[in-house]
XYZ file of C-alpha atoms in Angstrom:
385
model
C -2.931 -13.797 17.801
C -4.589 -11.909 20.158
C -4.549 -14.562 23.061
C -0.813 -14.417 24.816
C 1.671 -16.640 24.928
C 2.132 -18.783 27.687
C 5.582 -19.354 26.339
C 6.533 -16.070 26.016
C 9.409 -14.325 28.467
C 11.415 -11.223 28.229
C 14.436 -12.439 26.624
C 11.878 -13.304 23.712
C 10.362 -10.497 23.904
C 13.491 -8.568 23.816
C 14.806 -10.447 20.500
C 11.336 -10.102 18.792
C 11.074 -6.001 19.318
C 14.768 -5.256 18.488
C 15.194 -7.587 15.411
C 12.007 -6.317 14.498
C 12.955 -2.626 14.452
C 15.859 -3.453 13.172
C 13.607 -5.212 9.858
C 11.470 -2.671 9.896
C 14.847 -0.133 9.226
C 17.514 -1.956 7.542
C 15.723 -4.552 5.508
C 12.108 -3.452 3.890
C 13.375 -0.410 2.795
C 16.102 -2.102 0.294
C 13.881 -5.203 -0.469
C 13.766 -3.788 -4.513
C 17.020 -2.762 -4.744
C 18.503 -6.135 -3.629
C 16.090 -7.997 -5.333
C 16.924 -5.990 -8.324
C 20.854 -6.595 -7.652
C 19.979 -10.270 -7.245
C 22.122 -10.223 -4.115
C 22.006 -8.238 -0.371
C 24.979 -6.700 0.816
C 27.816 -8.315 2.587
C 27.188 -5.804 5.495
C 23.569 -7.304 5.803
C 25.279 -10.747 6.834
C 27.636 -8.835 9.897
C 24.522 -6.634 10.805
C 22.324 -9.515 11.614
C 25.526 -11.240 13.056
C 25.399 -8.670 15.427
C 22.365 -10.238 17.078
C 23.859 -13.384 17.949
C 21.183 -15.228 15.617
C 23.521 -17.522 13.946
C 25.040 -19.024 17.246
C 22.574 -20.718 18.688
C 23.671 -23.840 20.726
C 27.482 -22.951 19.356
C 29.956 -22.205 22.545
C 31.228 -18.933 23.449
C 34.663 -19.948 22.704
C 33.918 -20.252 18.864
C 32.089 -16.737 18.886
C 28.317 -18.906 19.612
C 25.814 -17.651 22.497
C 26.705 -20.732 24.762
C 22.686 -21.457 25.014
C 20.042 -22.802 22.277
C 16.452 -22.019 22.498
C 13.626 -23.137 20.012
C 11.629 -20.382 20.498
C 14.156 -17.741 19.709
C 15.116 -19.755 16.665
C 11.192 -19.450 15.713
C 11.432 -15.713 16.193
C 13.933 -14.818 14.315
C 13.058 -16.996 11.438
C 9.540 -15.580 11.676
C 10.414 -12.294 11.485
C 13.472 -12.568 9.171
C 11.163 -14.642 6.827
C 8.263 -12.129 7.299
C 10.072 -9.093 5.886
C 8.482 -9.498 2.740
C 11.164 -10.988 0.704
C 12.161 -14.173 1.680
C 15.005 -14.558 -0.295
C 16.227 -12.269 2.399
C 16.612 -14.973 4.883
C 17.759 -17.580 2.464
C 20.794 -15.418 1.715
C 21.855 -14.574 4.993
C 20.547 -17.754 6.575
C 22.270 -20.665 4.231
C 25.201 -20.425 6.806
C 23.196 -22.029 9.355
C 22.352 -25.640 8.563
C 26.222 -26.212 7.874
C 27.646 -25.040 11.303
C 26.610 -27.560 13.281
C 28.852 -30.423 11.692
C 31.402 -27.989 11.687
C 31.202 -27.432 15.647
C 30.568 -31.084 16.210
C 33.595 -32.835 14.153
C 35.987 -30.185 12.957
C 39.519 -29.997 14.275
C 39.918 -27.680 17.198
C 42.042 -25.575 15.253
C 39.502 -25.230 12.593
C 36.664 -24.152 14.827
C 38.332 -21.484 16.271
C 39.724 -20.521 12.762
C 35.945 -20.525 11.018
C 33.196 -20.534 13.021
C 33.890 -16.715 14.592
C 34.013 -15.865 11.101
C 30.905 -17.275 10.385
C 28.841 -16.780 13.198
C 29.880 -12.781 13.242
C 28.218 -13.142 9.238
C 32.304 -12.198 8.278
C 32.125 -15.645 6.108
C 29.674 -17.427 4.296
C 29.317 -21.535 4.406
C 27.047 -23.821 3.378
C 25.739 -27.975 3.194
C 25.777 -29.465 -0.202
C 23.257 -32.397 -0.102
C 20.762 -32.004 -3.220
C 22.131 -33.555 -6.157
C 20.894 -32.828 -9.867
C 19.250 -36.899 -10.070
C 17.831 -36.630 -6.560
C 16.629 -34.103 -4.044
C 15.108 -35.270 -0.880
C 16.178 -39.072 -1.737
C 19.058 -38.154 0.309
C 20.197 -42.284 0.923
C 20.814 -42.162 -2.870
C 23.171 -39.723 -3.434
C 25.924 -40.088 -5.741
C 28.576 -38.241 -5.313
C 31.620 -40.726 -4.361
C 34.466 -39.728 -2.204
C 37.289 -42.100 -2.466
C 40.819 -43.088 -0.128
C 43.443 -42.202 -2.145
C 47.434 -42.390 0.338
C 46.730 -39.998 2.784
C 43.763 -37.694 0.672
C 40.542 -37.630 -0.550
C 39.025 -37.581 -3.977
C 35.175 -36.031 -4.554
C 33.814 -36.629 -7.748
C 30.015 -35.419 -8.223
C 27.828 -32.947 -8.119
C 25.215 -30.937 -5.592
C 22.422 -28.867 -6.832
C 19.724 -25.793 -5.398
C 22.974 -24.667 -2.611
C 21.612 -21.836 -0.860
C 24.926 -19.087 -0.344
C 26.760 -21.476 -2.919
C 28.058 -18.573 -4.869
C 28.973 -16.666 -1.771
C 30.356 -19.316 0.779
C 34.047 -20.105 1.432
C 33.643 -23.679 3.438
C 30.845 -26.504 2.026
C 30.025 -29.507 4.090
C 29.019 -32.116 1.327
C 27.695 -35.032 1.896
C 29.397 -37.568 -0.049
C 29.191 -41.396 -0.681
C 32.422 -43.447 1.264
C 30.642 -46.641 1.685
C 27.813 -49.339 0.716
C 24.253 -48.018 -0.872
C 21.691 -45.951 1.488
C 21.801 -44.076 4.072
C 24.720 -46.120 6.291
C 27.448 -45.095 3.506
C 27.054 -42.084 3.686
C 30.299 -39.331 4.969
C 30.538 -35.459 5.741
C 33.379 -33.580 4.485
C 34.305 -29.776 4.832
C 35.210 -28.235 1.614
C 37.187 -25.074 0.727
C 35.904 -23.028 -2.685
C 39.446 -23.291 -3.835
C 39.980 -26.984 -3.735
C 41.945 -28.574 -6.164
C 39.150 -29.847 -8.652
C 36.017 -27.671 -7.260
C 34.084 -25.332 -8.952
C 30.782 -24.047 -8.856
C 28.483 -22.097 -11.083
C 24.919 -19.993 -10.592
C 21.576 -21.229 -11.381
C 19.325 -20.046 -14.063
C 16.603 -17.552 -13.440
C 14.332 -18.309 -10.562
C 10.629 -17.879 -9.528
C 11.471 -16.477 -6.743
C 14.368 -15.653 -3.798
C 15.885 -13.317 -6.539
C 18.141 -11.768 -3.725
C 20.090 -15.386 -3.031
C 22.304 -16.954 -4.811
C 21.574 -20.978 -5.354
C 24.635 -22.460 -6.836
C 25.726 -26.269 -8.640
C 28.625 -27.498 -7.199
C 31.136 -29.438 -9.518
C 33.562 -32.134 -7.893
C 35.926 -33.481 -10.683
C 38.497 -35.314 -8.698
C 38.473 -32.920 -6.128
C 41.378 -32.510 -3.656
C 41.097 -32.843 0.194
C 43.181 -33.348 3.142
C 42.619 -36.743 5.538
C 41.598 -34.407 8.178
C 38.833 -32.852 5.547
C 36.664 -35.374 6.808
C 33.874 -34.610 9.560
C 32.547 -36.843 11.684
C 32.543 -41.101 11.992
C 32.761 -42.241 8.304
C 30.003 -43.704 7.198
C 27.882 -41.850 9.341
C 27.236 -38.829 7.580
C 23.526 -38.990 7.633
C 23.327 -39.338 11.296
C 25.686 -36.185 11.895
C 23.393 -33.917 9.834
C 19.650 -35.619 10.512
C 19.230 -32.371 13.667
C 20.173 -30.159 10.375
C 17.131 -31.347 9.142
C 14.777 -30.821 12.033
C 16.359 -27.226 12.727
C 15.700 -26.939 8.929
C 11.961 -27.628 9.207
C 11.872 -25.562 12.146
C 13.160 -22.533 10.288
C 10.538 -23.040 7.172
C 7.284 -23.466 9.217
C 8.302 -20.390 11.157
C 9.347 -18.404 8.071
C 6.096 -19.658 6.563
C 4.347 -17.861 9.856
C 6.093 -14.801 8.935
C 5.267 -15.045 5.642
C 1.529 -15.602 6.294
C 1.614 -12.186 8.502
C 2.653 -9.970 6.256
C 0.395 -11.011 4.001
C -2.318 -10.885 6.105
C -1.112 -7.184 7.533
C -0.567 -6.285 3.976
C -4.003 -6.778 2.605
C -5.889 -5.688 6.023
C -4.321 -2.534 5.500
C -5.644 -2.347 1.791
C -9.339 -3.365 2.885
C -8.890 -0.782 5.171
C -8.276 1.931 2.960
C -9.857 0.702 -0.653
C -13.484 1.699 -1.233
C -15.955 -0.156 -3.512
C -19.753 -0.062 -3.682
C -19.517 3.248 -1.231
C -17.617 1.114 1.296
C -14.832 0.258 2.435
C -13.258 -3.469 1.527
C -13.554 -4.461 5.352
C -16.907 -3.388 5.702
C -18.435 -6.004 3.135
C -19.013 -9.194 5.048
C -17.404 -11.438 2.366
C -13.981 -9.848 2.630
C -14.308 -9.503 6.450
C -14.447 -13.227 6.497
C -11.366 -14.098 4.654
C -9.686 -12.256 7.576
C -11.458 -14.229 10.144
C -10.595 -17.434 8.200
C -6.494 -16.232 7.337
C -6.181 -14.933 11.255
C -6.983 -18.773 12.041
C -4.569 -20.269 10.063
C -2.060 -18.122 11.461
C -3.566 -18.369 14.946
C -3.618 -22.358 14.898
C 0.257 -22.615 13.010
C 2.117 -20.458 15.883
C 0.194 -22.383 18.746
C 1.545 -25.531 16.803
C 5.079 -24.017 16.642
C 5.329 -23.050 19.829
C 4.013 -26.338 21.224
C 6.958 -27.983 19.053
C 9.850 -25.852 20.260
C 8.584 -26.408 23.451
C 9.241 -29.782 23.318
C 12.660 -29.160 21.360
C 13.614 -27.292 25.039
C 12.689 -30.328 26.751
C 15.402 -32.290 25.655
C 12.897 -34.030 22.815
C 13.328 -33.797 18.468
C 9.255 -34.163 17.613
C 10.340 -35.447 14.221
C 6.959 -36.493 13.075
C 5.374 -33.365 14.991
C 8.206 -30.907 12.729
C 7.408 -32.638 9.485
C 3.766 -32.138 10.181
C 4.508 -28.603 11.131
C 6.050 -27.692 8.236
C 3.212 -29.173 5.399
C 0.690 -27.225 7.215
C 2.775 -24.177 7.629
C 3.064 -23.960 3.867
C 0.379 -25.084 3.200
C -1.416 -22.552 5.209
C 0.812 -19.964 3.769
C -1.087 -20.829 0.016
C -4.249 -20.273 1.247
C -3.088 -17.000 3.433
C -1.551 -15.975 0.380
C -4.183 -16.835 -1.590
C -6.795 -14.576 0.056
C -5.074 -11.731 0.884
C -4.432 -11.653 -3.337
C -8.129 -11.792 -3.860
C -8.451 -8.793 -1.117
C -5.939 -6.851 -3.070
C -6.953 -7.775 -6.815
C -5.803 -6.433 -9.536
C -2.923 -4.843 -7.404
C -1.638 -8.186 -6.432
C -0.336 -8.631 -9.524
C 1.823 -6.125 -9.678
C 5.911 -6.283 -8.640
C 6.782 -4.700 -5.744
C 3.259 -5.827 -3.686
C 4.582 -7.742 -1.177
C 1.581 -10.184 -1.324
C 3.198 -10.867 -5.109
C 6.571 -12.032 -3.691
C 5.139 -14.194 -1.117
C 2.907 -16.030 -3.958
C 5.907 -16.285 -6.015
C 8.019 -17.748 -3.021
C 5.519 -20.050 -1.723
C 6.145 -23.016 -3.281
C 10.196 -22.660 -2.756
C 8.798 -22.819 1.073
C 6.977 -26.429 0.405
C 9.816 -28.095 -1.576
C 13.050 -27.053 0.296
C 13.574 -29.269 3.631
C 12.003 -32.498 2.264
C 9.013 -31.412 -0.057
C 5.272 -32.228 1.700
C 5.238 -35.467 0.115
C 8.099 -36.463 1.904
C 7.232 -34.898 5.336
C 3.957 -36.816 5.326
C 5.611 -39.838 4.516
C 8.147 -38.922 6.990
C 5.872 -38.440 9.685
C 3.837 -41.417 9.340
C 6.897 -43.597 9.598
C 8.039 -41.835 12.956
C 4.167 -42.454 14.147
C 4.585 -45.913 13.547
C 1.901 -46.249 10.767
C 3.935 -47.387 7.332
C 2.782 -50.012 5.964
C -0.084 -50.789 8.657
């Protein structure tokens, strides 16, 4: 965008030139090679660690920042996202939508005992919601946790786990009491428990560089104290999970849509047909004009949201809106800039070819578009009118 930021202040501006550098030198350089691997390296994890990324709203006394901000959230998922493989930030980034139950209802022994180690990128955790029968029907889940003398006993299992094949701790949500969302518990889960196991899924689209696991709970073994949070209220503890969640996808989406867009700009530039340059025929100039809008009209959007996030507000409906037309927008982005390349955008190792294999990953994880606009017309008071 080439209007500034109203919202913009050094500290941003700070995190946004230094994590970018550091993108620009650590990350796109290995993007084949880990992608090839089907993994990044553990020192990726400590290396973005470094930047204090995973501790937002987290206290300094469990190795967090002491401070959350929306907008530097947005910035480092945009960017992170944006590197042109965004299986990147999945792999590194799984950790984050199970550390806030953990720093809310854990022991106080077991928050200073984990989350240093996870915030620093030492150790890997991550939420188990998504079940094989049911994805985003989250007040349906079946997995059952059950009272048994002084222990618990899981039986079920989750599906799609981003870092499940690398994480030590899970936070699964499990069923304790009556059907929907009110019976619903959180419990923190060690990969050695008696009775759980997990294994890696198939072949993917997409994300080649994570690891997405299935969880298996056959009478699985915890401790009283494994529980986290009211019981029965699972749902509750975890529903800001969600909205961070969102949050993270539209701006990765943004990030997404740029490199793209930077991408095939700098092809036009340089490709010749018809004794001209791409850019110079009026047809291609305007799918520029048309992807610089979407990108233009998503970040004003974003920022408008996290505004309102540092306000003290959760703009539920706003964040499920957000993220359909972030993805959204990242098709047709993605779209275009693959008719500016052509041929060439077919071909592995164009970045433009990731991001079109990625996209969709982008509109079904976090509640898939159907759900968000069903979401958000709920939280504007229109269902059923």
């Amino acid at each position: 965008m080439t209007l500034p930021s109203p919202f913009m202040t050094p500290e941003r501006e700070a995190l946004r030139r230094d994590f970018s550098r550091f993108v620009d030198a650590e990350i796109k350089p290995n993007i084949e090679k880990w992608e090839a691997d089907h993994a990044v390296p553990a020192a990726l994890h400590t290396a973005i660690g470094d930047f204090g990324v995973y501790g937002f709203g987290i206290d300094e006394a469990y190795g967090g920042l002491g401070f959350d901000d929306a907008f530097m959230r947005h910035d480092f998922n945009e960017l992170l996202f944006g590197c042109g493989a965004s299986g990147v930030a999945a792999a590194v980034g799984g950790r984050l939508i199970s550390i806030a139950p953990i720093s809310k209802f854990a022991s106080e022994e077991v928050k200073k005992t984990l989350l240093p180690e996870i915030l620093s990128g030492r150790m890997m955790s991550s939420l188990g919601i998504t079940e094989p029968g049911g994805g985003s029907d989250v007040a349906n889940l079946t997995t059952k946790a059950e009272r048994k003398g002084d222990k618990w006993i899981l039986n079920g299992e989750k599906t799609y786990i981003t870092g499940g094949m690398d994480a030590e701790w899970f936070v699964i949500g499990a069923r304790t009491g009556g059907p929907g969302l009110a019976g619903i518990s959180l419990f923190l889960v060690p990969h050695d428990a008696p009775g759980f196991s997990r294994t890696p899924l198939g072949g993917k689209m997409g994300w080649h560089c994570s690891q997405q696991a299935t969880l298996h709970m056959d009478d699985c073994e915890l401790p009283e104290s494994a529980l986290l949070g009211p019981e029965n209220k699972g749902f509750i503890a975890i529903m800001n999970n969600f909205n961070f969640e969102r949050l993270s996808l539209a701006s990765g989406s943004l990030g997404m849509m740029k490199i793209c867009y930077d991408s095939a700009l700098d092809w036009a530039r340089e490709r010749k047909t018809f004794g001209q340059r791409l850019i110079e025929h009026q047809v291609i100039a305007h799918k520029f004009a048309e992807m610089s809008a979407k990108i233009d009209l998503n970040e004003a959007y974003i920022e408008r949201i996290c505004w309102a996030i540092n306000q003290g507000l959760m703009p539920i409906a706003e964040l499920a809106k957000a993220k359909v037309q972030a993805t959204k927008s990242l098709e047709f982005v993605a779209s275009e800039a693959m008719q500016v390349f052509g041929g060439a955008s077919y071909m592995t190792g164009n970045p433009v070819e990731r991001v079109w294999r990625e996209i969709k990953v982008m509109a079904i994880g976090g509640g898939s578009e159907e759900i968000m606009r069903d979401l958000a017309v709920r939280q504007m008071g229109l269902a059923g009118q």
